[in-house]
Every structure is written in C-alpha cells, then in structure tokens.
Coordinates of C-alpha atoms in Angstrom, one line a residue:
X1 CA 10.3 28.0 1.7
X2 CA 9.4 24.4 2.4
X3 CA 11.9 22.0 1.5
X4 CA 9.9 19.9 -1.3
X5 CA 10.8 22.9 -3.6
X6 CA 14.2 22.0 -3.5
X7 CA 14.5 18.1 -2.9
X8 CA 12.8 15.8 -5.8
X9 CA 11.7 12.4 -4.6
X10 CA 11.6 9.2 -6.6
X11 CA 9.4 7.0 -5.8
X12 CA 9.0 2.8 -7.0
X13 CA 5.5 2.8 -8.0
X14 CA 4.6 -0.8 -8.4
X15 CA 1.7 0.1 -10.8
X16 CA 5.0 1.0 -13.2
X17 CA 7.4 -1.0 -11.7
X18 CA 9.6 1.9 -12.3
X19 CA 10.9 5.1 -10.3
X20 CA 8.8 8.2 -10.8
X21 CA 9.2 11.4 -9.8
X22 CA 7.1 12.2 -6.9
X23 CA 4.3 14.7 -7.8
X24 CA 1.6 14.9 -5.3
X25 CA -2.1 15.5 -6.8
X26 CA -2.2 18.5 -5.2
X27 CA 0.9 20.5 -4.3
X28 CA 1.9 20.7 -0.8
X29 CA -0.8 18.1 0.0
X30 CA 0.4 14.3 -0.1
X31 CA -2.6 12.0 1.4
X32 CA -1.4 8.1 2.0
X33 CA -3.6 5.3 3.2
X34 CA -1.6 1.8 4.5
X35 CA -3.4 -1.4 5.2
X36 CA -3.1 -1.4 8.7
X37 CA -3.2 -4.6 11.0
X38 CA -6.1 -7.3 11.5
X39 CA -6.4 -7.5 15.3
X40 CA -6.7 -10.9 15.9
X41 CA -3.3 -11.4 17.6
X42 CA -0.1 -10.0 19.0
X43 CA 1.1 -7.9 15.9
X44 CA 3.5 -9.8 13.5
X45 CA 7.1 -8.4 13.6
X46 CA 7.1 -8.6 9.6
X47 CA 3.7 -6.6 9.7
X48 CA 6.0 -4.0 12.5
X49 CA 8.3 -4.1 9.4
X50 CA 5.7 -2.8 6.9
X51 CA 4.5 -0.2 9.3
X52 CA 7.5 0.9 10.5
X53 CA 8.8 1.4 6.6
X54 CA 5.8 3.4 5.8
X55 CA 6.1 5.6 9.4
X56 CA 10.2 6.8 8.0
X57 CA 8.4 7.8 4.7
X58 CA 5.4 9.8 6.7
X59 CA 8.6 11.7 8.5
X60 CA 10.5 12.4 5.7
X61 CA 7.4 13.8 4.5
X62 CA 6.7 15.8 7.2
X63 CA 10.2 16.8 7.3
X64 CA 10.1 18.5 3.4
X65 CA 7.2 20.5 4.6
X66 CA 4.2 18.3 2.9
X67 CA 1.1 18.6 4.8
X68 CA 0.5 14.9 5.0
X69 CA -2.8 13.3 5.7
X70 CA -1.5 9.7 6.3
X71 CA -4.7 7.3 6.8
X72 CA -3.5 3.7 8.5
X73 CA -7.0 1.7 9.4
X74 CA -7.8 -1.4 11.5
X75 CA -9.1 -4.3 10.1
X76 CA -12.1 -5.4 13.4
X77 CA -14.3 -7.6 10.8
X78 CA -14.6 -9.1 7.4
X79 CA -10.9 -10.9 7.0
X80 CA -11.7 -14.7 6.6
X81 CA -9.0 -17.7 6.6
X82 CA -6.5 -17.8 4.2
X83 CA -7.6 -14.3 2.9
X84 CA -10.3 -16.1 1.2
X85 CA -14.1 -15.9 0.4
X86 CA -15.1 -19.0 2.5
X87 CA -14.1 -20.4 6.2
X88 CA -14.4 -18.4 9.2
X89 CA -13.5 -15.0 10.2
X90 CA -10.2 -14.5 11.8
X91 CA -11.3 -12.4 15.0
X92 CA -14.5 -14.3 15.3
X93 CA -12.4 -17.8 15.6
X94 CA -10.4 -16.2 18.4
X95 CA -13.5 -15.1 20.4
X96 CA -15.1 -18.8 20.1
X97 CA -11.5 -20.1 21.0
X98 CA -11.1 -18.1 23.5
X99 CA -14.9 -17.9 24.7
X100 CA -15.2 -14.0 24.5
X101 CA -16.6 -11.5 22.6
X102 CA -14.9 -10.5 19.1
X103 CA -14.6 -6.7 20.2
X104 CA -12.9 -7.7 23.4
X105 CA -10.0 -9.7 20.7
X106 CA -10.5 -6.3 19.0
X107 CA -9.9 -4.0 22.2
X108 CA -6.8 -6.6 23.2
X109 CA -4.8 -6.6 20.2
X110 CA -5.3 -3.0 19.2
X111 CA -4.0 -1.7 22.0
X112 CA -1.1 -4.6 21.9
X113 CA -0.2 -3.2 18.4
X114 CA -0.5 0.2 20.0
X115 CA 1.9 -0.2 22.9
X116 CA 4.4 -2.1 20.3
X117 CA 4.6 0.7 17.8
X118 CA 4.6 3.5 20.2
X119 CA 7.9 1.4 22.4
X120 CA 9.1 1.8 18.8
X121 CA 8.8 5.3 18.4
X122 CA 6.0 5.4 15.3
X123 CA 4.1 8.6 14.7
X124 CA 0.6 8.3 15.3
X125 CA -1.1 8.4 11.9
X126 CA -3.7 11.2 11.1
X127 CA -6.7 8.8 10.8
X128 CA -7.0 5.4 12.0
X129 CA -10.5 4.1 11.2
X130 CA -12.5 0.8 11.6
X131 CA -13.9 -1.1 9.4
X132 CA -16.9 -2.0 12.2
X133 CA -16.9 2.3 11.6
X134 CA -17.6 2.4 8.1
X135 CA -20.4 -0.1 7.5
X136 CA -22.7 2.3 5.8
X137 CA -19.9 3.8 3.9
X138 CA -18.9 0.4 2.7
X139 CA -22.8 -0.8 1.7
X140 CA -23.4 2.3 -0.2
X141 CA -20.0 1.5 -2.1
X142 CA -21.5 -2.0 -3.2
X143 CA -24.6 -0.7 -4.3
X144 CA -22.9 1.6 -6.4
X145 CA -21.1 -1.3 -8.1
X146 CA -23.9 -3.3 -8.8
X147 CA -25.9 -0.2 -10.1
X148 CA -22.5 0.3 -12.8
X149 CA -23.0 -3.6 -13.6
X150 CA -19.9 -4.7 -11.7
X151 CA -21.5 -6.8 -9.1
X152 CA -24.6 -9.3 -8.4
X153 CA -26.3 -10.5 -5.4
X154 CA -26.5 -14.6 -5.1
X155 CA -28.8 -16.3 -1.5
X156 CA -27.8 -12.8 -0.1
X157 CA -24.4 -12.3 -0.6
X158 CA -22.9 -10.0 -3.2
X159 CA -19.8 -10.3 -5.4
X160 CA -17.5 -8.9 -7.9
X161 CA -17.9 -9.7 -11.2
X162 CA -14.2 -9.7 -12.4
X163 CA -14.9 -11.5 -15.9
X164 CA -17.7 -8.4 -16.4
X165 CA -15.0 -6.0 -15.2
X166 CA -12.7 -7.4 -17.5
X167 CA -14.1 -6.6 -20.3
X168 CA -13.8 -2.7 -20.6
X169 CA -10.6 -3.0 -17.6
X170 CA -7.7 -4.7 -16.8
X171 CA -8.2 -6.8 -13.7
X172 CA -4.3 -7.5 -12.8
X173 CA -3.1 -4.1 -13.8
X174 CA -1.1 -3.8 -10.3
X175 CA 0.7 -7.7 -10.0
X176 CA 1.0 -8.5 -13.9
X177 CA -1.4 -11.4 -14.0
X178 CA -3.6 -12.2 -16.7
X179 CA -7.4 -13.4 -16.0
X180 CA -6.7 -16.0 -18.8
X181 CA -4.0 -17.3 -15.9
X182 CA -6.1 -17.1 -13.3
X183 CA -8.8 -19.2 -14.6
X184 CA -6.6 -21.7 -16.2
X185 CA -4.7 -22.2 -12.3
X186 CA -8.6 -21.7 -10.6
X187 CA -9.5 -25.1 -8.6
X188 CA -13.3 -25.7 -8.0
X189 CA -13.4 -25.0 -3.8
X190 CA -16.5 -26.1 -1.9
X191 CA -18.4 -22.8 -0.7
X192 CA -17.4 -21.1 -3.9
X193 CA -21.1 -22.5 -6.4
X194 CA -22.6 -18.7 -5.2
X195 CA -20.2 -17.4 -7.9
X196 CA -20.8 -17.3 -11.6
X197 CA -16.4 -17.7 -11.9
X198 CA -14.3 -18.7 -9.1
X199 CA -12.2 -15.2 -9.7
X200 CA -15.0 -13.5 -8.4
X201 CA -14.7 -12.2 -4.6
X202 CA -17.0 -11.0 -2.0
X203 CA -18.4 -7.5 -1.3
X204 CA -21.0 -8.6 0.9
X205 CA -21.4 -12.0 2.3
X206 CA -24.3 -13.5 4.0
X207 CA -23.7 -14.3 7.4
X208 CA -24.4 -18.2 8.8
X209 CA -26.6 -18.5 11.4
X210 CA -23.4 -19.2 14.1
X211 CA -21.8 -16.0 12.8
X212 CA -20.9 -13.3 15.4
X213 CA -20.4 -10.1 13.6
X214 CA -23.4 -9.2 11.9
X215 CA -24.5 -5.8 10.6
X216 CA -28.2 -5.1 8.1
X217 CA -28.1 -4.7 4.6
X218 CA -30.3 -4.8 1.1
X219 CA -28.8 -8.1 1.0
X220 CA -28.7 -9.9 4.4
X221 CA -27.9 -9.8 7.8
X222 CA -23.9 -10.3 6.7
X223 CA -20.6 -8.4 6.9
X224 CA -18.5 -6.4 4.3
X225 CA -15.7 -8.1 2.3
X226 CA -12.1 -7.6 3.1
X227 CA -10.9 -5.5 0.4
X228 CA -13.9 -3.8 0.6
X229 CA -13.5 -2.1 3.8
X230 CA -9.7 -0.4 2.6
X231 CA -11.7 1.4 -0.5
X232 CA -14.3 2.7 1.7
X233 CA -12.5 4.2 4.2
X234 CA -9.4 5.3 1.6
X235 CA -11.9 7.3 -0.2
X236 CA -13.8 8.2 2.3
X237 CA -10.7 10.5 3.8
X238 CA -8.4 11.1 1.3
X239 CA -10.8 11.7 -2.0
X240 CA -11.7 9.2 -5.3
X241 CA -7.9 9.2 -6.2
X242 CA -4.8 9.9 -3.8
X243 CA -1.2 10.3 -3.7
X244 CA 0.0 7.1 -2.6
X245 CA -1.2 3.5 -1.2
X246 CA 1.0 1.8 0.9
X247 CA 1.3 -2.1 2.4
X248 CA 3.1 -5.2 2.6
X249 CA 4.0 -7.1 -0.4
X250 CA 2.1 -9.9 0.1
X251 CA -0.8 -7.7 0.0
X252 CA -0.6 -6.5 -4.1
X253 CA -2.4 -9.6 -5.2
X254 CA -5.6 -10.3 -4.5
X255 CA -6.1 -7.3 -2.1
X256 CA -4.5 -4.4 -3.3
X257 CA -5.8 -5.9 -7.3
X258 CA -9.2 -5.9 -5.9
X259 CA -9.6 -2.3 -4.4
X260 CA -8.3 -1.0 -7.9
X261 CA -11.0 -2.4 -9.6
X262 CA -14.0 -1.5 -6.7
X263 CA -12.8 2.1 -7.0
X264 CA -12.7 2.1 -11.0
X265 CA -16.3 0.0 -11.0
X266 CA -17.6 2.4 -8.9
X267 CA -15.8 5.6 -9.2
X268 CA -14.8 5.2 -13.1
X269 CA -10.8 6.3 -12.3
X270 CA -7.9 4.7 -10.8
X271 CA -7.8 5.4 -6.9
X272 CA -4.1 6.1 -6.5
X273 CA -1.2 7.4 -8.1
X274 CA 1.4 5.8 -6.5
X275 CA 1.5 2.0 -5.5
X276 CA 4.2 1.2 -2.6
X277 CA 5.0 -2.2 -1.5
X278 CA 7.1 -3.4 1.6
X279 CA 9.1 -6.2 1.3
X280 CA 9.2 -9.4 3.7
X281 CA 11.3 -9.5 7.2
X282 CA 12.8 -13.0 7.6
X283 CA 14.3 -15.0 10.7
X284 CA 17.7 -17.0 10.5
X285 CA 17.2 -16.9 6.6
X286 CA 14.0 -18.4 6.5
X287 CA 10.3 -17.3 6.5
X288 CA 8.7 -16.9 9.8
X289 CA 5.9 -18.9 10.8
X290 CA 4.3 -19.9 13.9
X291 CA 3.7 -23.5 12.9
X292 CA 8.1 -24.1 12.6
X293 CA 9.0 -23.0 15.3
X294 CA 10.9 -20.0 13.2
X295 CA 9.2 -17.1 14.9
X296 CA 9.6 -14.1 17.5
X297 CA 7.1 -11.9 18.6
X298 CA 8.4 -7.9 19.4
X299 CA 7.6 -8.5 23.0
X300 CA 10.5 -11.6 22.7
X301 CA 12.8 -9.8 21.2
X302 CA 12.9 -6.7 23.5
X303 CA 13.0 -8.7 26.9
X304 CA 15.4 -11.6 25.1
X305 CA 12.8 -14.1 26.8
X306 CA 13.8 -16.4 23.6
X307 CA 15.6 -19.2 22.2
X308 CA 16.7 -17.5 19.4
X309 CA 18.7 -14.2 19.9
X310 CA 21.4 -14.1 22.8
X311 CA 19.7 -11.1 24.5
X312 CA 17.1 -8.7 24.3
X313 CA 17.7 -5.5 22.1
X314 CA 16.4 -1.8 22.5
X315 CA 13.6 -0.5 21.0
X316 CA 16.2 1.8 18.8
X317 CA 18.2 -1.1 18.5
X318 CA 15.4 -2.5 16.3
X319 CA 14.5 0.4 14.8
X320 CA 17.9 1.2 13.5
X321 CA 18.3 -2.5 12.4
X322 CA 15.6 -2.1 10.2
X323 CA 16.0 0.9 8.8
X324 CA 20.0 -0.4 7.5
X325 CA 18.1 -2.4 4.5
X326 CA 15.6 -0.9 2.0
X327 CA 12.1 -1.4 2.5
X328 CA 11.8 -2.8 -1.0
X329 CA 14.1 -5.8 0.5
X330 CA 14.2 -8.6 2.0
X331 CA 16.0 -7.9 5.5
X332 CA 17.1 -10.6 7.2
X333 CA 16.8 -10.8 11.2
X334 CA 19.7 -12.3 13.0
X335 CA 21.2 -12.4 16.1
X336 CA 24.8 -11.5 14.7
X337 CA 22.9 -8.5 12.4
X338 CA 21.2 -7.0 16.0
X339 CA 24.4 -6.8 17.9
X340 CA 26.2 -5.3 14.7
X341 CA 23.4 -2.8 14.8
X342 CA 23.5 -2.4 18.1
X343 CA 27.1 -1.5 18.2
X344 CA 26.6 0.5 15.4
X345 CA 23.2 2.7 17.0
X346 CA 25.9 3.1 19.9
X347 CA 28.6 4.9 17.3
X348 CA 26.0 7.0 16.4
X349 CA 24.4 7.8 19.8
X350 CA 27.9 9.0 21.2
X351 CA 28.9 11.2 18.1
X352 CA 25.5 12.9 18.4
X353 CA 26.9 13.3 22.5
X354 CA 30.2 14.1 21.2
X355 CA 29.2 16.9 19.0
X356 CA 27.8 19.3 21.6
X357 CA 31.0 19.3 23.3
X358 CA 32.9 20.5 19.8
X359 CA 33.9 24.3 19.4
X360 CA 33.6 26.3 16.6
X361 CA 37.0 27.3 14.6
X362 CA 38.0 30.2 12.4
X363 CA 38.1 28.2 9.6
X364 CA 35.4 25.1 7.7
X365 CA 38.1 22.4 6.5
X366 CA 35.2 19.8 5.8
X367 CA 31.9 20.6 2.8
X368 CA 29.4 20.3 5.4
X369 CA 26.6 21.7 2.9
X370 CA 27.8 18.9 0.0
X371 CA 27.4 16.0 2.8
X372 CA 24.0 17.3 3.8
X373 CA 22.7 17.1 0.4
X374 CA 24.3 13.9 -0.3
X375 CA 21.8 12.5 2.7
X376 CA 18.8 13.7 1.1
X377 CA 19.7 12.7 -2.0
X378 CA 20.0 9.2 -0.1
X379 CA 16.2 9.6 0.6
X380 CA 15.2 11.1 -2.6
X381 CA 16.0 7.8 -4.4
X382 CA 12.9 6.2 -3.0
X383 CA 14.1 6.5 0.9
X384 CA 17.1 5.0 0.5
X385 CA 18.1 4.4 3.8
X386 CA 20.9 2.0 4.3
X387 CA 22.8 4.6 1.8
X388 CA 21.5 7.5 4.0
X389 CA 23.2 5.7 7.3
X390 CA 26.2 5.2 5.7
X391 CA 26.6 9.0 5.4
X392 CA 25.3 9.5 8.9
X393 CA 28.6 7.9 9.8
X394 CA 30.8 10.0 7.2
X395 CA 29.6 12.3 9.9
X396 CA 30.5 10.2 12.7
X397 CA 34.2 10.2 11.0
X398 CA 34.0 13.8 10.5
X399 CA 32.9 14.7 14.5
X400 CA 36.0 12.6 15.9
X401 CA 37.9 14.4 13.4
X402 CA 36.5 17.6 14.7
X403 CA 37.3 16.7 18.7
X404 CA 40.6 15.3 17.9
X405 CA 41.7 19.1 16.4
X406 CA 42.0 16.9 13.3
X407 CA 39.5 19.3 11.3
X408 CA 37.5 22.7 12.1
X409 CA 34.1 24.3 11.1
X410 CA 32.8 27.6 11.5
X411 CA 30.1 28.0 13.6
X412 CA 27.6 28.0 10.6
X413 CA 29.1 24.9 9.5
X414 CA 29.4 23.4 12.8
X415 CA 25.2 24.5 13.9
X416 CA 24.7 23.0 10.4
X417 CA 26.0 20.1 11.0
X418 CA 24.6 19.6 14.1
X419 CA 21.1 20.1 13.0
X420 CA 21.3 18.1 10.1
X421 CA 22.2 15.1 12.1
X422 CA 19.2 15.5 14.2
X423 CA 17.0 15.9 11.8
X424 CA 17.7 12.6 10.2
X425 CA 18.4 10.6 13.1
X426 CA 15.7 11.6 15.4
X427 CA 13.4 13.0 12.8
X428 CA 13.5 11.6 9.6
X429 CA 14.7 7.4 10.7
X430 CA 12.9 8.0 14.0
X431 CA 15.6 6.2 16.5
X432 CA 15.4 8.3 19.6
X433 CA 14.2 11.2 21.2
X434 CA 17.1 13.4 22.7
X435 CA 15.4 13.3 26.0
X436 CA 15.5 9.3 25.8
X437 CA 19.0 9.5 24.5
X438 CA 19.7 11.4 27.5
X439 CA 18.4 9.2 30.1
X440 CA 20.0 6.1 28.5
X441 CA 23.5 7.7 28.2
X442 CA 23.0 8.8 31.9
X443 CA 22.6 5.3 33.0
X444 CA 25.4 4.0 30.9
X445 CA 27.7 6.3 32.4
X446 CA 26.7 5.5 35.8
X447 CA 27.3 1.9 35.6
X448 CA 30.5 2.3 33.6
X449 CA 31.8 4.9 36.2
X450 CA 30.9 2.1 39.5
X451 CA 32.5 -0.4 37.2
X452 CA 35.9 1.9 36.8
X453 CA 36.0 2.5 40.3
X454 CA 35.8 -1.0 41.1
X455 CA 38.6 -2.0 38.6
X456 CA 40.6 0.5 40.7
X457 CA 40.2 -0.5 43.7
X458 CA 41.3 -4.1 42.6
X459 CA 44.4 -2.3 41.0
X460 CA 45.0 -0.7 44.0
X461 CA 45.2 -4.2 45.8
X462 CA 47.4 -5.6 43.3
X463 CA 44.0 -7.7 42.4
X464 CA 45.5 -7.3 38.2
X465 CA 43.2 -10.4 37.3
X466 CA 39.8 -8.9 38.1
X467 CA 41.1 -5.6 36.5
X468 CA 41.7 -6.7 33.7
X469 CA 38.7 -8.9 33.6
X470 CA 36.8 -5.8 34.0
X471 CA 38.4 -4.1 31.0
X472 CA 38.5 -7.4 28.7
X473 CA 34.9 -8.2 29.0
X474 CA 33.7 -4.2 28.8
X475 CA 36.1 -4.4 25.6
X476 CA 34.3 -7.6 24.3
X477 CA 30.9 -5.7 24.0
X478 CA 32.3 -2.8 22.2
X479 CA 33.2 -0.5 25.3
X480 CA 36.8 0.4 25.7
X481 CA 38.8 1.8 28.8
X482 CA 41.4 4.8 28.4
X483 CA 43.5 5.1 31.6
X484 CA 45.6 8.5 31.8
X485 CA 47.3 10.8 34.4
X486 CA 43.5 12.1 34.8
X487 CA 42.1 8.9 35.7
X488 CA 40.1 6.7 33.4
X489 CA 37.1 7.4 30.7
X490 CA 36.0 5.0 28.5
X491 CA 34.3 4.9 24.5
X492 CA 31.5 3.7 22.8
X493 CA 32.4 1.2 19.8

C-alpha cells in the first residue's frame, strides 16, 4: 500500500493563505509545474533556493508513492527588463553585449544551470520545456482570449484586458491587491499609450525592427509575453487545472496573478489548486544584488574563490544548509551558518557510517516506530524540514547510544531504523548518495590516518609541540583524536 494512504500532508496554499490538506485532483496522480530559470546568466543562488525547495517536495512525493508529473520549464524568450512590458529582452541584451546569437546565451546558461543543480544533487524534472517550443501553443492561447473578450490587438501587439477581466473576476485573487490600488499607484511610462489602462500586460508584442527573436503571428512578426509562455506550457502537460504551482515569492505578483487570469479568460476555471511560494535567500543579512557588491554565485561558493565565506563548502554542505530553514522563510547565508552546517552534515554523515557497524540485541529499549512517524509528521506540516532534521539527530543520539551498549534494538527495530534514515536523508532532503558518501568518507579517513601517523612519529621523537599541534588544530575544525592501548582513531563533530 503506498504511503499517501497513511501520511496526510498540509500544504500553505497562498491562494488561502492557510494550510490545507493536500488532496490531489486525481488520486495517486499529483502534477506540479515551477517557473523554472530565464537563461540569461549564471543561475542566481536565491533562484537554486527556489528550485532546490521545490526538488525536496518532488521527493517526498515520490517517496509517498504519488506518481508525480513535475513540469519545471525554461524561460529562452519573451522576459523583458524589469519584468515589464517595454525595454529589451533579457537574453537578446546579452547576445548584442556579448556579440552572439541569443540561443548560443540560451545553450550557455542552460547547461550552466544544469551542471549547478545536478553538483547539487536535484532530480531531473519530468518535463522541461521551452518557451521558443511552444510558440504555436502559446498563439492559439491568445486567440482564445481575445475570441472570450479578454484581450485586443493595438499596431500589432496584443494585450490583456484586466479592467474587462475585472468585471465578471477578481484580478488579484492570489497577492490580495485590489485593481482600485493598482490604478490609484499606476505612473504614466513611455511605451505604455498601446494600452487602453496601464494594468494591462502583453500577450503578444510586436517586435521592433532591431529585435532578434522573432516568430509569425495573426498579429505581427513579435514574440509571446512572459507570463504567457508558463500557462501554455502548464496546460499543455498537466491539463486546464493541476495540483499544485510552484515558484519564488517574488514571482506571485504580476506573474503568477497574470497566468490565473489567462487560464480563467480562456479556459473559464482556475488553473491550480494549490499555490506554493519560496521565500528569499539572503547574504550577510542583506538582499543580494550584483550592483552592491552583496553577492555569490554557486560556482564561488563551492571553490571558496570569494571574499565573502572563509572557504569553499560541499555540494551537501549547501544542500543541508538550506534545507535547516523552511522554504516559506527567509534563510539567511553566512559564513558562521555554513560551517555550523557543515559540522552538523558531518554528525550525520558518521551516524549513518556508524550504524552499519551496530548489532542487533534481544531486546528494543528505544520506540523506533514513534520516532519514524514523528519525521513524517515533520513533513506532513508543509515539509517542515528544519523540524524533520532535528529528529534526524534524535537519531544520531540514539545510534551513539546504541554503539556505546547504552541502548539495544531488535533486529526489526534496528533494519527499521536504518532504513528510515536513509530514506530521509538521501531520499527525501536529497544530501548524498551512499556511493558519494562512501568515497568522501574514504578520503577523510586516508588523510586523517597519514596525519595520525605523522603525529606519532613526532611523539616518538619527543617532537610534543607538533603533536599536539596536529591534534589542536584537527580539534579546532570539529575532528577529535582518541589515543588508547590500540593506537589512535579519531570522531566526526
């Protein structure tokens, strides 16, 4: 029996702004679309943030036994400055900069933010389309509108008509703004007379004669709108209405607002059930931006080639750094919050070493089956993870309890345990593989053994200094020495 018929999730559904109980459209079936990247650049660590929330919920998913069709798409076209209707498109300004063509910026960062999230250990998502893929798709959506009297065509360009929309919906039903606000905080922009009301936006726009990316229409030689291209290729693979929409918080107003309204103009329901919203990542308590200064790239961060953390950290490193706050937080990254994580991953790494080497008893003196359902409880309550970690190391206590003869488990309790641990660790918060875990651990214990043969060799010529410079400084960065008649082995912090 799958697991979903025992675990209920709650899930924060911004279109409440309450926790609901998670029940998919159709059972056993959850399908989830997330605004994937524009590929313009080297991909933002906030944006690896976003993803890397919404990849833990695809695996706990997975995990309950939900066949999970999770669509993640790539934005190659269509997303202008500022997320606006006017100025230039973002991967066109980087070809002219740059003096190549747009689908070579395409080709470079997409396989940038492929290598990034793979070094991170993501899932590969079911679909991944374009929206250069879905051009058709994406016109025969705008004609739709306009044929339900949602849209009109201005000097070839087509927009939304959000005051006409208004009338028999609510435009703002997802970020709690009124129109009456909007147009009272609207400012007349130039570019913008097209429009009959500046809270209109684009489905189509014509393209200017120095405009790269280019595709036929009813309307003009032009290119889709931005928010266009995520209903298109949302409903295109995962039906009129699905189980749950995903992104970063910054994306709920205008683009997440917009897409609710194109799928009710055109399709006369809501698109999705669920509305799921990742909060920001910071840097030294303040928002990161290229133009400060107060910015780090994933690349930075792994090789330490920075002037910001002390060293570079491991791709589980960052993973399990992230995964301590709640993707509906802010999470805060510091130098002093990596190496707590890291000496924290490194607690967990050994226990999950530590347990293979543990015997079963004759007798279970610890509730293994009451601590495994306190973890998914943890992710029940809308994937709480910081909560689920801290019981990860209630299990850490328990397996040093268990090798120091402290405690005993059967050998139910004991496989129970072990598999449990797994499953969340590797499965479920993605940090390692076993077979990197391995070859990490190997390496570590190589270098720690030449380091304890060194220290006694100075012993041995009364060299006490450098010996205990050797344990001090392994002691300093959380790795302590135990000497005994049977020579010296050392532990993880």
């Amino acid at each position: 029996m799958a697991l979903y018929n025992t675990q209920q999730i709650k899930i924060y559904n911004s279109l409440s702004g309450e926790k609901e109980i998670f029940e998919p459209i159709t059972k056993g079936y959850v399908g989830m679309y997330v605004c994937g990247p524009t590929v313009y650049s080297n991909v933002h660590l906030g944006n690896v943030r976003t993803f890397m929330s919404f990849d833990m919920i695809f695996r706990y998913l997975k995990h309950l036994g939900y066949k999970v069709r999770y669509v993640r798409n790539i934005t190659d076209a269509g997303h202008l400055e500022n997320d606006a209707d006017v100025g230039e498109d973002k991967i066109t300004k980087k070809a002219r900069v740059e003096e190549i063509e747009p689908m070579e910026v395409v080709q470079r960062y997409t396989v940038d933010f492929h290598n990034v999230l793979q070094k991170l250990n993501f899932l590969s998502p079911s679909i991944e389309p374009t929206a250069t893929g879905h051009i058709i798709e994406q016109i025969e959506l705008i004609q739709t509108i306009i044929d339900n009297g949602f849209a009109y065509e201005v000097n070839g360009s087509v927009y939304f008509d959000v005051h006409k929309y208004n009338e028999s919906n609510e435009y703002g039903i997802l970020s709690k703004r009124k129109l009456e606000d909007l147009i009272h905080n609207t400012r007349t922009l130039d570019g913008q007379s097209d429009k009959r009301n500046p809270q209109d936006f684009a489905l189509w726009k014509k393209a200017e004669p120095t405009h790269i990316m280019r595709w036929p229409s009813p309307w003009s030689d032009g290119f889709p709108g931005w928010h266009l291209e995520c209903t298109a290729m949302s409903t295109k693979y995962l039906g009129d209405s699905f189980d749950i929409h995903g992104g970063g918080m910054d994306l709920k107003f205008p683009h997440h607002e917009c897409e609710i309204a194109q799928n009710q103009a055109a399709k006369g329901q809501a698109p999705v059930k669920y509305w799921m919203h990742a909060n920001m990542l910071e840097l030294n308590g303040a928002r990161m931006s290229k133009s400060t200064g107060n910015y780090i790239n994933p690349a930075e961060l792994f090789s330490g080639e920075n002037d910001i953390m002390s060293k570079g950290f491991s791709s589980g490193v960052i993973r399990f750094f992230m995964m301590q706050a709640s993707y509906r937080s802010v999470l805060d990254l510091t130098n002093d919050g990596l190496l707590a994580a890291e000496k924290g991953f490194n607690r967990l790494m050994e226990a999950v070493k530590n347990l293979q080497d543990i015997k079963a008893g004759d007798s279970s003196t610890l509730n293994i089956k009451d601590w495994q359902q306190k973890c998914y409880d943890a992710m029940n309550d809308d994937f709480n993870t910081p909560i689920l970690i801290a019981h990860l190391f209630e299990a850490v206590k328990h397996i040093n309890q268990l090798k120091e003869n402290k405690a005993t488990l059967v050998l139910e309790d004991l496989e129970l345990l072990n598999v449990t641990l797994n499953n969340f660790i590797f499965d479920v918060l993605g940090l390692e593989n076993s077979q990197n875990f391995e070859g990490e651990t190997d390496k570590l214990d190589a270098t720690i053994a030449l380091l304890i043969k060194l220290r006694k060799e100075a012993r041995i010529n009364k060299d006490f200094a450098l010996s205990d410079q050797i344990r001090d400084e392994l002691a300093e960065v959380g790795i302590t020495l135990k000497d005994s008649r049977e020579g010296t082995t050392y532990s993880v912090k």
